[in-house]
């Protein structure tokens, strides 16, 4: 029996998309319904317990093949102890609630870095929890995908996943900072307070993270904009030493090549350049 993967039913994907939606809503300066949805369905619930299996899978990396097999077998066996009926009802209600606040096509129209691993784990657990035998070829392919992840891949988000669940058990903490850490973990947390142009950079990074050409085009436009603004400010600056420093900065800001890949560090540079512009504007009045 071939198991068809469904992102609408995949607990790991649902969790990731809700966190991304919280980030987007927060950067737009509005309250995020996704925050309450995540708390309602993933904190101290059967769905939350199932997500813990996905979370554990992501956190286990660089294992030997023997240990990796043990992890897979243990997680699949753990999935059998969950209340499948409760999970099915909670997923149905979760999707219904998401639909009340968001366009489902837009909500699910995002590529996730862990999609392939989540899809493989979903199909393996589905096979384990049905009475009929699964498709051997499908099971082998999915297990290979997960074993390759467990034995080699490095997952950047693993450090903050515990924080995500703890965060939503305490509604008083700063959800925006949490979301930044999850999606943009290499960004300096000093950007807790952002001015509009920095918010635009973060928002574009999140929405274009899977679209390299678009992100490169955006980055190039911002680099040119920053250079122009610095040139204007330099002419208004009376301090000669400051003028020299501004010229040095302008000279080291390079536009990316045609095939360049924009990294987190590049985006951090943009944030810092706009911090400098903001400071110069304040000094020059």
C-alpha positions as protocol buffer text, in pm:
chain_id: "A"
residue {
  index: 1
  type: UNK
  ca { x: 0 y: 0 z: 0 }
}
residue {
  index: 2
  type: UNK
  ca { x: 142 y: 338 z: -107 }
}
residue {
  index: 3
  type: UNK
  ca { x: 106 y: 611 z: 156 }
}
residue {
  index: 4
  type: UNK
  ca { x: 38 y: 953 z: 7 }
}
residue {
  index: 5
  type: UNK
  ca { x: 207 y: 1236 z: 192 }
}
residue {
  index: 6
  type: UNK
  ca { x: -12 y: 1530 z: 293 }
}
residue {
  index: 7
  type: UNK
  ca { x: 137 y: 1855 z: 418 }
}
residue {
  index: 8
  type: UNK
  ca { x: -207 y: 1935 z: 562 }
}
residue {
  index: 9
  type: UNK
  ca { x: -171 y: 1635 z: 793 }
}
residue {
  index: 10
  type: UNK
  ca { x: 202 y: 1652 z: 865 }
}
residue {
  index: 11
  type: UNK
  ca { x: 247 y: 1768 z: 1224 }
}
residue {
  index: 12
  type: UNK
  ca { x: 605 y: 1885 z: 1173 }
}
residue {
  index: 13
  type: UNK
  ca { x: 514 y: 2096 z: 871 }
}
residue {
  index: 14
  type: UNK
  ca { x: 210 y: 2246 z: 1044 }
}
residue {
  index: 15
  type: UNK
  ca { x: 426 y: 2354 z: 1337 }
}
residue {
  index: 16
  type: UNK
  ca { x: 697 y: 2506 z: 1116 }
}
residue {
  index: 17
  type: UNK
  ca { x: 445 y: 2700 z: 906 }
}
residue {
  index: 18
  type: UNK
  ca { x: 274 y: 2842 z: 1214 }
}
residue {
  index: 19
  type: UNK
  ca { x: 608 y: 2967 z: 1350 }
}
residue {
  index: 20
  type: UNK
  ca { x: 690 y: 3125 z: 1014 }
}
residue {
  index: 21
  type: UNK
  ca { x: 345 y: 3289 z: 1005 }
}
residue {
  index: 22
  type: UNK
  ca { x: 402 y: 3435 z: 1353 }
}
residue {
  index: 23
  type: UNK
  ca { x: 727 y: 3587 z: 1227 }
}
residue {
  index: 24
  type: UNK
  ca { x: 562 y: 3738 z: 919 }
}
residue {
  index: 25
  type: UNK
  ca { x: 267 y: 3878 z: 1115 }
}
residue {
  index: 26
  type: UNK
  ca { x: 494 y: 4030 z: 1377 }
}
residue {
  index: 27
  type: UNK
  ca { x: 713 y: 4197 z: 1115 }
}
residue {
  index: 28
  type: UNK
  ca { x: 396 y: 4341 z: 966 }
}
residue {
  index: 29
  type: UNK
  ca { x: 330 y: 4502 z: 1303 }
}
residue {
  index: 30
  type: UNK
  ca { x: 9 y: 4315 z: 1382 }
}
residue {
  index: 31
  type: UNK
  ca { x: -108 y: 4063 z: 1638 }
}
residue {
  index: 32
  type: UNK
  ca { x: -64 y: 3710 z: 1510 }
}
residue {
  index: 33
  type: UNK
  ca { x: -358 y: 3469 z: 1532 }
}
residue {
  index: 34
  type: UNK
  ca { x: -103 y: 3196 z: 1462 }
}
residue {
  index: 35
  type: UNK
  ca { x: 48 y: 3253 z: 1806 }
}
residue {
  index: 36
  type: UNK
  ca { x: -274 y: 3156 z: 1986 }
}
residue {
  index: 37
  type: UNK
  ca { x: -335 y: 2870 z: 1741 }
}
residue {
  index: 38
  type: UNK
  ca { x: 10 y: 2727 z: 1813 }
}
residue {
  index: 39
  type: UNK
  ca { x: -40 y: 2751 z: 2187 }
}
residue {
  index: 40
  type: UNK
  ca { x: -384 y: 2595 z: 2168 }
}
residue {
  index: 41
  type: UNK
  ca { x: -293 y: 2293 z: 1958 }
}
residue {
  index: 42
  type: UNK
  ca { x: 72 y: 2219 z: 2041 }
}
residue {
  index: 43
  type: UNK
  ca { x: 110 y: 2290 z: 2413 }
}
residue {
  index: 44
  type: UNK
  ca { x: 17 y: 1997 z: 2639 }
}
residue {
  index: 45
  type: UNK
  ca { x: -179 y: 1821 z: 2365 }
}
residue {
  index: 46
  type: UNK
  ca { x: -156 y: 1492 z: 2176 }
}
residue {
  index: 47
  type: UNK
  ca { x: -55 y: 1689 z: 1867 }
}
residue {
  index: 48
  type: UNK
  ca { x: 222 y: 1852 z: 2068 }
}
residue {
  index: 49
  type: UNK
  ca { x: 344 y: 1511 z: 2179 }
}
residue {
  index: 50
  type: UNK
  ca { x: 355 y: 1397 z: 1819 }
}
residue {
  index: 51
  type: UNK
  ca { x: 552 y: 1708 z: 1724 }
}
residue {
  index: 52
  type: UNK
  ca { x: 809 y: 1612 z: 1987 }
}
residue {
  index: 53
  type: UNK
  ca { x: 891 y: 1308 z: 1772 }
}
residue {
  index: 54
  type: UNK
  ca { x: 966 y: 1535 z: 1473 }
}
residue {
  index: 55
  type: UNK
  ca { x: 1164 y: 1766 z: 1700 }
}
residue {
  index: 56
  type: UNK
  ca { x: 1373 y: 1477 z: 1833 }
}
residue {
  index: 57
  type: UNK
  ca { x: 1440 y: 1361 z: 1478 }
}
residue {
  index: 58
  type: UNK
  ca { x: 1579 y: 1703 z: 1384 }
}
residue {
  index: 59
  type: UNK
  ca { x: 1799 y: 1728 z: 1692 }
}
residue {
  index: 60
  type: UNK
  ca { x: 1972 y: 1394 z: 1638 }
}
residue {
  index: 61
  type: UNK
  ca { x: 2255 y: 1439 z: 1388 }
}
residue {
  index: 62
  type: UNK
  ca { x: 2605 y: 1307 z: 1315 }
}
residue {
  index: 63
  type: UNK
  ca { x: 2519 y: 963 z: 1452 }
}
residue {
  index: 64
  type: UNK
  ca { x: 2667 y: 631 z: 1355 }
}
residue {
  index: 65
  type: UNK
  ca { x: 2445 y: 424 z: 1129 }
}
residue {
  index: 66
  type: UNK
  ca { x: 2371 y: 185 z: 1414 }
}
residue {
  index: 67
  type: UNK
  ca { x: 2259 y: 463 z: 1649 }
}
residue {
  index: 68
  type: UNK
  ca { x: 2060 y: 626 z: 1369 }
}
residue {
  index: 69
  type: UNK
  ca { x: 1866 y: 305 z: 1314 }
}
residue {
  index: 70
  type: UNK
  ca { x: 1790 y: 286 z: 1685 }
}
residue {
  index: 71
  type: UNK
  ca { x: 1659 y: 644 z: 1680 }
}
residue {
  index: 72
  type: UNK
  ca { x: 1431 y: 573 z: 1384 }
}
residue {
  index: 73
  type: UNK
  ca { x: 1294 y: 254 z: 1535 }
}
residue {
  index: 74
  type: UNK
  ca { x: 1240 y: 418 z: 1875 }
}
residue {
  index: 75
  type: UNK
  ca { x: 1055 y: 718 z: 1730 }
}
residue {
  index: 76
  type: UNK
  ca { x: 831 y: 497 z: 1517 }
}
residue {
  index: 77
  type: UNK
  ca { x: 750 y: 278 z: 1816 }
}
residue {
  index: 78
  type: UNK
  ca { x: 676 y: 591 z: 2019 }
}
residue {
  index: 79
  type: UNK
  ca { x: 431 y: 705 z: 1752 }
}
residue {
  index: 80
  type: UNK
  ca { x: 230 y: 389 z: 1811 }
}
residue {
  index: 81
  type: UNK
  ca { x: 166 y: 491 z: 2171 }
}
residue {
  index: 82
  type: UNK
  ca { x: -9 y: 815 z: 2071 }
}
residue {
  index: 83
  type: UNK
  ca { x: -385 y: 852 z: 2052 }
}
residue {
  index: 84
  type: UNK
  ca { x: -433 y: 854 z: 1675 }
}
residue {
  index: 85
  type: UNK
  ca { x: -801 y: 945 z: 1702 }
}
residue {
  index: 86
  type: UNK
  ca { x: -724 y: 1252 z: 1913 }
}
residue {
  index: 87
  type: UNK
  ca { x: -446 y: 1357 z: 1676 }
}
residue {
  index: 88
  type: UNK
  ca { x: -678 y: 1327 z: 1376 }
}
residue {
  index: 89
  type: UNK
  ca { x: -944 y: 1543 z: 1544 }
}
residue {
  index: 90
  type: UNK
  ca { x: -690 y: 1801 z: 1656 }
}
residue {
  index: 91
  type: UNK
  ca { x: -543 y: 1829 z: 1306 }
}
residue {
  index: 92
  type: UNK
  ca { x: -889 y: 1874 z: 1155 }
}
residue {
  index: 93
  type: UNK
  ca { x: -974 y: 2148 z: 1405 }
}
residue {
  index: 94
  type: UNK
  ca { x: -631 y: 2307 z: 1359 }
}
residue {
  index: 95
  type: UNK
  ca { x: -672 y: 2336 z: 981 }
}
residue {
  index: 96
  type: UNK
  ca { x: -1024 y: 2477 z: 1028 }
}
residue {
  index: 97
  type: UNK
  ca { x: -891 y: 2741 z: 1265 }
}
residue {
  index: 98
  type: UNK
  ca { x: -603 y: 2835 z: 1035 }
}
residue {
  index: 99
  type: UNK
  ca { x: -853 y: 2877 z: 753 }
}
residue {
  index: 100
  type: UNK
  ca { x: -1053 y: 3127 z: 960 }
}
residue {
  index: 101
  type: UNK
  ca { x: -756 y: 3363 z: 975 }
}
residue {
  index: 102
  type: UNK
  ca { x: -543 y: 3288 z: 666 }
}
residue {
  index: 103
  type: UNK
  ca { x: -573 y: 3191 z: 302 }
}
residue {
  index: 104
  type: UNK
  ca { x: -478 y: 2822 z: 308 }
}
residue {
  index: 105
  type: UNK
  ca { x: -306 y: 2829 z: -31 }
}
residue {
  index: 106
  type: UNK
  ca { x: -86 y: 3118 z: 78 }
}
residue {
  index: 107
  type: UNK
  ca { x: -27 y: 2968 z: 423 }
}
residue {
  index: 108
  type: UNK
  ca { x: 99 y: 2638 z: 279 }
}
residue {
  index: 109
  type: UNK
  ca { x: 282 y: 2794 z: -16 }
}
residue {
  index: 110
  type: UNK
  ca { x: 625 y: 2795 z: 146 }
}
residue {
  index: 111
  type: UNK
  ca { x: 922 y: 2567 z: 98 }
}
residue {
  index: 112
  type: UNK
  ca { x: 1064 y: 2444 z: 427 }
}
residue {
  index: 113
  type: UNK
  ca { x: 1424 y: 2328 z: 474 }
}
residue {
  index: 114
  type: UNK
  ca { x: 1306 y: 2019 z: 664 }
}
residue {
  index: 115
  type: UNK
  ca { x: 1021 y: 1929 z: 426 }
}
residue {
  index: 116
  type: UNK
  ca { x: 1180 y: 1614 z: 284 }
}
residue {
  index: 117
  type: UNK
  ca { x: 1269 y: 1477 z: 628 }
}
residue {
  index: 118
  type: UNK
  ca { x: 924 y: 1555 z: 767 }
}
residue {
  index: 119
  type: UNK
  ca { x: 754 y: 1391 z: 467 }
}
residue {
  index: 120
  type: UNK
  ca { x: 967 y: 1079 z: 505 }
}
residue {
  index: 121
  type: UNK
  ca { x: 895 y: 1051 z: 877 }
}
residue {
  index: 122
  type: UNK
  ca { x: 523 y: 1112 z: 824 }
}
residue {
  index: 123
  type: UNK
  ca { x: 492 y: 825 z: 576 }
}
residue {
  index: 124
  type: UNK
  ca { x: 696 y: 589 z: 797 }
}
residue {
  index: 125
  type: UNK
  ca { x: 474 y: 655 z: 1098 }
}
residue {
  index: 126
  type: UNK
  ca { x: 159 y: 623 z: 889 }
}
residue {
  index: 127
  type: UNK
  ca { x: 273 y: 281 z: 769 }
}
residue {
  index: 128
  type: UNK
  ca { x: 352 y: 181 z: 1127 }
}
residue {
  index: 129
  type: UNK
  ca { x: 5 y: 277 z: 1245 }
}
residue {
  index: 130
  type: UNK
  ca { x: -209 y: 103 z: 983 }
}
residue {
  index: 131
  type: UNK
  ca { x: -303 y: -263 z: 970 }
}
residue {
  index: 132
  type: UNK
  ca { x: -208 y: -311 z: 604 }
}
residue {
  index: 133
  type: UNK
  ca { x: 155 y: -355 z: 490 }
}
residue {
  index: 134
  type: UNK
  ca { x: 317 y: -53 z: 329 }
}
residue {
  index: 135
  type: UNK
  ca { x: 498 y: -26 z: -1 }
}
residue {
  index: 136
  type: UNK
  ca { x: 850 y: -168 z: 57 }
}
residue {
  index: 137
  type: UNK
  ca { x: 1018 y: 64 z: -194 }
}
residue {
  index: 138
  type: UNK
  ca { x: 856 y: 370 z: -41 }
}
residue {
  index: 139
  type: UNK
  ca { x: 954 y: 260 z: 309 }
}
residue {
  index: 140
  type: UNK
  ca { x: 1315 y: 200 z: 205 }
}
residue {
  index: 141
  type: UNK
  ca { x: 1343 y: 540 z: 32 }
}
residue {
  index: 142
  type: UNK
  ca { x: 1198 y: 720 z: 329 }
}
residue {
  index: 143
  type: UNK
  ca { x: 1420 y: 542 z: 577 }
}
residue {
  index: 144
  type: UNK
  ca { x: 1729 y: 619 z: 367 }
}
residue {
  index: 145
  type: UNK
  ca { x: 1630 y: 987 z: 366 }
}
residue {
  index: 146
  type: UNK
  ca { x: 1606 y: 993 z: 744 }
}
residue {
  index: 147
  type: UNK
  ca { x: 1925 y: 791 z: 799 }
}
residue {
  index: 148
  type: UNK
  ca { x: 2119 y: 1029 z: 573 }
}
residue {
  index: 149
  type: UNK
  ca { x: 1993 y: 1317 z: 783 }
}
residue {
  index: 150
  type: UNK
  ca { x: 2079 y: 1147 z: 1112 }
}
residue {
  index: 151
  type: UNK
  ca { x: 2428 y: 1043 z: 1007 }
}
residue {
  index: 152
  type: UNK
  ca { x: 2545 y: 1351 z: 818 }
}
residue {
  index: 153
  type: UNK
  ca { x: 2324 y: 1662 z: 806 }
}
residue {
  index: 154
  type: UNK
  ca { x: 2359 y: 1955 z: 1040 }
}
residue {
  index: 155
  type: UNK
  ca { x: 2033 y: 2125 z: 1137 }
}
residue {
  index: 156
  type: UNK
  ca { x: 2074 y: 2495 z: 1211 }
}
residue {
  index: 157
  type: UNK
  ca { x: 1747 y: 2535 z: 1397 }
}
residue {
  index: 158
  type: UNK
  ca { x: 1796 y: 2253 z: 1647 }
}
residue {
  index: 159
  type: UNK
  ca { x: 1937 y: 2476 z: 1919 }
}
residue {
  index: 160
  type: UNK
  ca { x: 1622 y: 2687 z: 1946 }
}
residue {
  index: 161
  type: UNK
  ca { x: 1347 y: 2430 z: 1906 }
}
residue {
  index: 162
  type: UNK
  ca { x: 1322 y: 2367 z: 2279 }
}
residue {
  index: 163
  type: UNK
  ca { x: 1282 y: 2741 z: 2320 }
}
residue {
  index: 164
  type: UNK
  ca { x: 986 y: 2741 z: 2083 }
}
residue {
  index: 165
  type: UNK
  ca { x: 778 y: 2504 z: 2292 }
}
residue {
  index: 166
  type: UNK
  ca { x: 883 y: 2664 z: 2620 }
}
residue {
  index: 167
  type: UNK
  ca { x: 809 y: 3007 z: 2480 }
}
residue {
  index: 168
  type: UNK
  ca { x: 448 y: 2929 z: 2406 }
}
residue {
  index: 169
  type: UNK
  ca { x: 394 y: 2795 z: 2755 }
}
residue {
  index: 170
  type: UNK
  ca { x: 479 y: 3143 z: 2878 }
}
residue {
  index: 171
  type: UNK
  ca { x: 280 y: 3402 z: 2684 }
}
residue {
  index: 172
  type: UNK
  ca { x: 459 y: 3694 z: 2852 }
}
residue {
  index: 173
  type: UNK
  ca { x: 786 y: 3644 z: 2664 }
}
residue {
  index: 174
  type: UNK
  ca { x: 884 y: 3823 z: 2343 }
}
residue {
  index: 175
  type: UNK
  ca { x: 743 y: 3613 z: 2058 }
}
residue {
  index: 176
  type: UNK
  ca { x: 901 y: 3831 z: 1794 }
}
residue {
  index: 177
  type: UNK
  ca { x: 1254 y: 3767 z: 1921 }
}
residue {
  index: 178
  type: UNK
  ca { x: 1182 y: 3393 z: 1934 }
}
residue {
  index: 179
  type: UNK
  ca { x: 1065 y: 3389 z: 1573 }
}
residue {
  index: 180
  type: UNK
  ca { x: 1373 y: 3583 z: 1462 }
}
residue {
  index: 181
  type: UNK
  ca { x: 1595 y: 3332 z: 1638 }
}
residue {
  index: 182
  type: UNK
  ca { x: 1426 y: 3041 z: 1467 }
}
residue {
  index: 183
  type: UNK
  ca { x: 1429 y: 3175 z: 1113 }
}
residue {
  index: 184
  type: UNK
  ca { x: 1730 y: 3407 z: 1137 }
}
residue {
  index: 185
  type: UNK
  ca { x: 1939 y: 3250 z: 1411 }
}
residue {
  index: 186
  type: UNK
  ca { x: 2264 y: 3405 z: 1289 }
}
residue {
  index: 187
  type: UNK
  ca { x: 2127 y: 3758 z: 1319 }
}
residue {
  index: 188
  type: UNK
  ca { x: 2247 y: 3956 z: 1617 }
}
residue {
  index: 189
  type: UNK
  ca { x: 1972 y: 3986 z: 1877 }
}
residue {
  index: 190
  type: UNK
  ca { x: 2055 y: 4351 z: 1927 }
}
residue {
  index: 191
  type: UNK
  ca { x: 1809 y: 4410 z: 1642 }
}
residue {
  index: 192
  type: UNK
  ca { x: 1530 y: 4354 z: 1890 }
}
residue {
  index: 193
  type: UNK
  ca { x: 1417 y: 4713 z: 1818 }
}
residue {
  index: 194
  type: UNK
  ca { x: 1401 y: 4779 z: 1446 }
}
residue {
  index: 195
  type: UNK
  ca { x: 1332 y: 5082 z: 1236 }
}
residue {
  index: 196
  type: UNK
  ca { x: 1115 y: 5041 z: 919 }
}
residue {
  index: 197
  type: UNK
  ca { x: 1393 y: 4972 z: 668 }
}
residue {
  index: 198
  type: UNK
  ca { x: 1540 y: 4699 z: 888 }
}
residue {
  index: 199
  type: UNK
  ca { x: 1193 y: 4542 z: 927 }
}
residue {
  index: 200
  type: UNK
  ca { x: 1161 y: 4542 z: 549 }
}
residue {
  index: 201
  type: UNK
  ca { x: 1492 y: 4358 z: 516 }
}
residue {
  index: 202
  type: UNK
  ca { x: 1391 y: 4088 z: 764 }
}
residue {
  index: 203
  type: UNK
  ca { x: 1048 y: 4046 z: 607 }
}
residue {
  index: 204
  type: UNK
  ca { x: 1195 y: 4011 z: 259 }
}
residue {
  index: 205
  type: UNK
  ca { x: 1452 y: 3763 z: 385 }
}
residue {
  index: 206
  type: UNK
  ca { x: 1181 y: 3544 z: 535 }
}
residue {
  index: 207
  type: UNK
  ca { x: 955 y: 3553 z: 230 }
}
residue {
  index: 208
  type: UNK
  ca { x: 1241 y: 3506 z: -19 }
}
residue {
  index: 209
  type: UNK
  ca { x: 1459 y: 3261 z: 173 }
}
residue {
  index: 210
  type: UNK
  ca { x: 1379 y: 2988 z: -82 }
}
residue {
  index: 211
  type: UNK
  ca { x: 1404 y: 3219 z: -384 }
}
residue {
  index: 212
  type: UNK
  ca { x: 1772 y: 3293 z: -447 }
}
residue {
  index: 213
  type: UNK
  ca { x: 1727 y: 3520 z: -756 }
}
residue {
  index: 214
  type: UNK
  ca { x: 1464 y: 3733 z: -583 }
}
residue {
  index: 215
  type: UNK
  ca { x: 1673 y: 3765 z: -266 }
}
residue {
  index: 216
  type: UNK
  ca { x: 1982 y: 3856 z: -470 }
}
residue {
  index: 217
  type: UNK
  ca { x: 1785 y: 4121 z: -661 }
}
residue {
  index: 218
  type: UNK
  ca { x: 1650 y: 4264 z: -337 }
}
residue {
  index: 219
  type: UNK
  ca { x: 1996 y: 4268 z: -179 }
}
residue {
  index: 220
  type: UNK
  ca { x: 2145 y: 4443 z: -483 }
}
residue {
  index: 221
  type: UNK
  ca { x: 1878 y: 4713 z: -478 }
}
residue {
  index: 222
  type: UNK
  ca { x: 1937 y: 4774 z: -107 }
}
residue {
  index: 223
  type: UNK
  ca { x: 2315 y: 4793 z: -154 }
}
residue {
  index: 224
  type: UNK
  ca { x: 2271 y: 5060 z: -423 }
}
residue {
  index: 225
  type: UNK
  ca { x: 2021 y: 5244 z: -204 }
}
residue {
  index: 226
  type: UNK
  ca { x: 2260 y: 5239 z: 93 }
}
residue {
  index: 227
  type: UNK
  ca { x: 2550 y: 5369 z: -118 }
}
residue {
  index: 228
  type: UNK
  ca { x: 2337 y: 5658 z: -244 }
}
residue {
  index: 229
  type: UNK
  ca { x: 2220 y: 5746 z: 106 }
}
residue {
  index: 230
  type: UNK
  ca { x: 2575 y: 5734 z: 243 }
}
residue {
  index: 231
  type: UNK
  ca { x: 2699 y: 5960 z: -38 }
}
residue {
  index: 232
  type: UNK
  ca { x: 2429 y: 6214 z: 41 }
}
residue {
  index: 233
  type: UNK
  ca { x: 2500 y: 6200 z: 413 }
}
residue {
  index: 234
  type: UNK
  ca { x: 2873 y: 6228 z: 350 }
}
residue {
  index: 235
  type: UNK
  ca { x: 2824 y: 6559 z: 172 }
}
residue {
  index: 236
  type: UNK
  ca { x: 2629 y: 6688 z: 472 }
}
residue {
  index: 237
  type: UNK
  ca { x: 2888 y: 6569 z: 723 }
}
residue {
  index: 238
  type: UNK
  ca { x: 3123 y: 6845 z: 841 }
}
residue {
  index: 239
  type: UNK
  ca { x: 3367 y: 6625 z: 1035 }
}
residue {
  index: 240
  type: UNK
  ca { x: 3654 y: 6531 z: 802 }
}
residue {
  index: 241
  type: UNK
  ca { x: 3745 y: 6212 z: 993 }
}
residue {
  index: 242
  type: UNK
  ca { x: 3385 y: 6093 z: 970 }
}
residue {
  index: 243
  type: UNK
  ca { x: 3382 y: 6168 z: 596 }
}
residue {
  index: 244
  type: UNK
  ca { x: 3689 y: 5953 z: 545 }
}
residue {
  index: 245
  type: UNK
  ca { x: 3530 y: 5664 z: 735 }
}
residue {
  index: 246
  type: UNK
  ca { x: 3207 y: 5692 z: 536 }
}
residue {
  index: 247
  type: UNK
  ca { x: 3406 y: 5683 z: 210 }
}
residue {
  index: 248
  type: UNK
  ca { x: 3587 y: 5371 z: 327 }
}
residue {
  index: 249
  type: UNK
  ca { x: 3253 y: 5202 z: 401 }
}
residue {
  index: 250
  type: UNK
  ca { x: 3111 y: 5302 z: 62 }
}
residue {
  index: 251
  type: UNK
  ca { x: 3416 y: 5153 z: -109 }
}
residue {
  index: 252
  type: UNK
  ca { x: 3388 y: 4816 z: 66 }
}
residue {
  index: 253
  type: UNK
  ca { x: 3017 y: 4770 z: -7 }
}
residue {
  index: 254
  type: UNK
  ca { x: 3008 y: 4548 z: -314 }
}
residue {
  index: 255
  type: UNK
  ca { x: 2713 y: 4456 z: -530 }
}
residue {
  index: 256
  type: UNK
  ca { x: 2680 y: 4076 z: -563 }
}
residue {
  index: 257
  type: UNK
  ca { x: 2779 y: 3894 z: -879 }
}
residue {
  index: 258
  type: UNK
  ca { x: 2516 y: 3752 z: -1112 }
}
residue {
  index: 259
  type: UNK
  ca { x: 2522 y: 3405 z: -952 }
}
residue {
  index: 260
  type: UNK
  ca { x: 2606 y: 3501 z: -595 }
}
residue {
  index: 261
  type: UNK
  ca { x: 2418 y: 3340 z: -309 }
}
residue {
  index: 262
  type: UNK
  ca { x: 2298 y: 3580 z: -42 }
}
residue {
  index: 263
  type: UNK
  ca { x: 2374 y: 3456 z: 309 }
}
residue {
  index: 264
  type: UNK
  ca { x: 2265 y: 3549 z: 660 }
}
residue {
  index: 265
  type: UNK
  ca { x: 2587 y: 3748 z: 699 }
}
residue {
  index: 266
  type: UNK
  ca { x: 2496 y: 3961 z: 397 }
}
residue {
  index: 267
  type: UNK
  ca { x: 2160 y: 4042 z: 553 }
}
residue {
  index: 268
  type: UNK
  ca { x: 2327 y: 4126 z: 883 }
}
residue {
  index: 269
  type: UNK
  ca { x: 2552 y: 4369 z: 692 }
}
residue {
  index: 270
  type: UNK
  ca { x: 2245 y: 4544 z: 553 }
}
residue {
  index: 271
  type: UNK
  ca { x: 2101 y: 4582 z: 902 }
}
residue {
  index: 272
  type: UNK
  ca { x: 2428 y: 4729 z: 1024 }
}
residue {
  index: 273
  type: UNK
  ca { x: 2452 y: 4971 z: 731 }
}
residue {
  index: 274
  type: UNK
  ca { x: 2104 y: 5101 z: 806 }
}
residue {
  index: 275
  type: UNK
  ca { x: 2201 y: 5135 z: 1170 }
}
residue {
  index: 276
  type: UNK
  ca { x: 2491 y: 5353 z: 1057 }
}
residue {
  index: 277
  type: UNK
  ca { x: 2266 y: 5562 z: 830 }
}
residue {
  index: 278
  type: UNK
  ca { x: 2022 y: 5613 z: 1114 }
}
residue {
  index: 279
  type: UNK
  ca { x: 2306 y: 5725 z: 1342 }
}
residue {
  index: 280
  type: UNK
  ca { x: 2445 y: 5967 z: 1080 }
}
residue {
  index: 281
  type: UNK
  ca { x: 2101 y: 6115 z: 1019 }
}
residue {
  index: 282
  type: UNK
  ca { x: 2067 y: 6176 z: 1392 }
}
residue {
  index: 283
  type: UNK
  ca { x: 2409 y: 6343 z: 1412 }
}
residue {
  index: 284
  type: UNK
  ca { x: 2350 y: 6564 z: 1108 }
}
residue {
  index: 285
  type: UNK
  ca { x: 1999 y: 6657 z: 1222 }
}
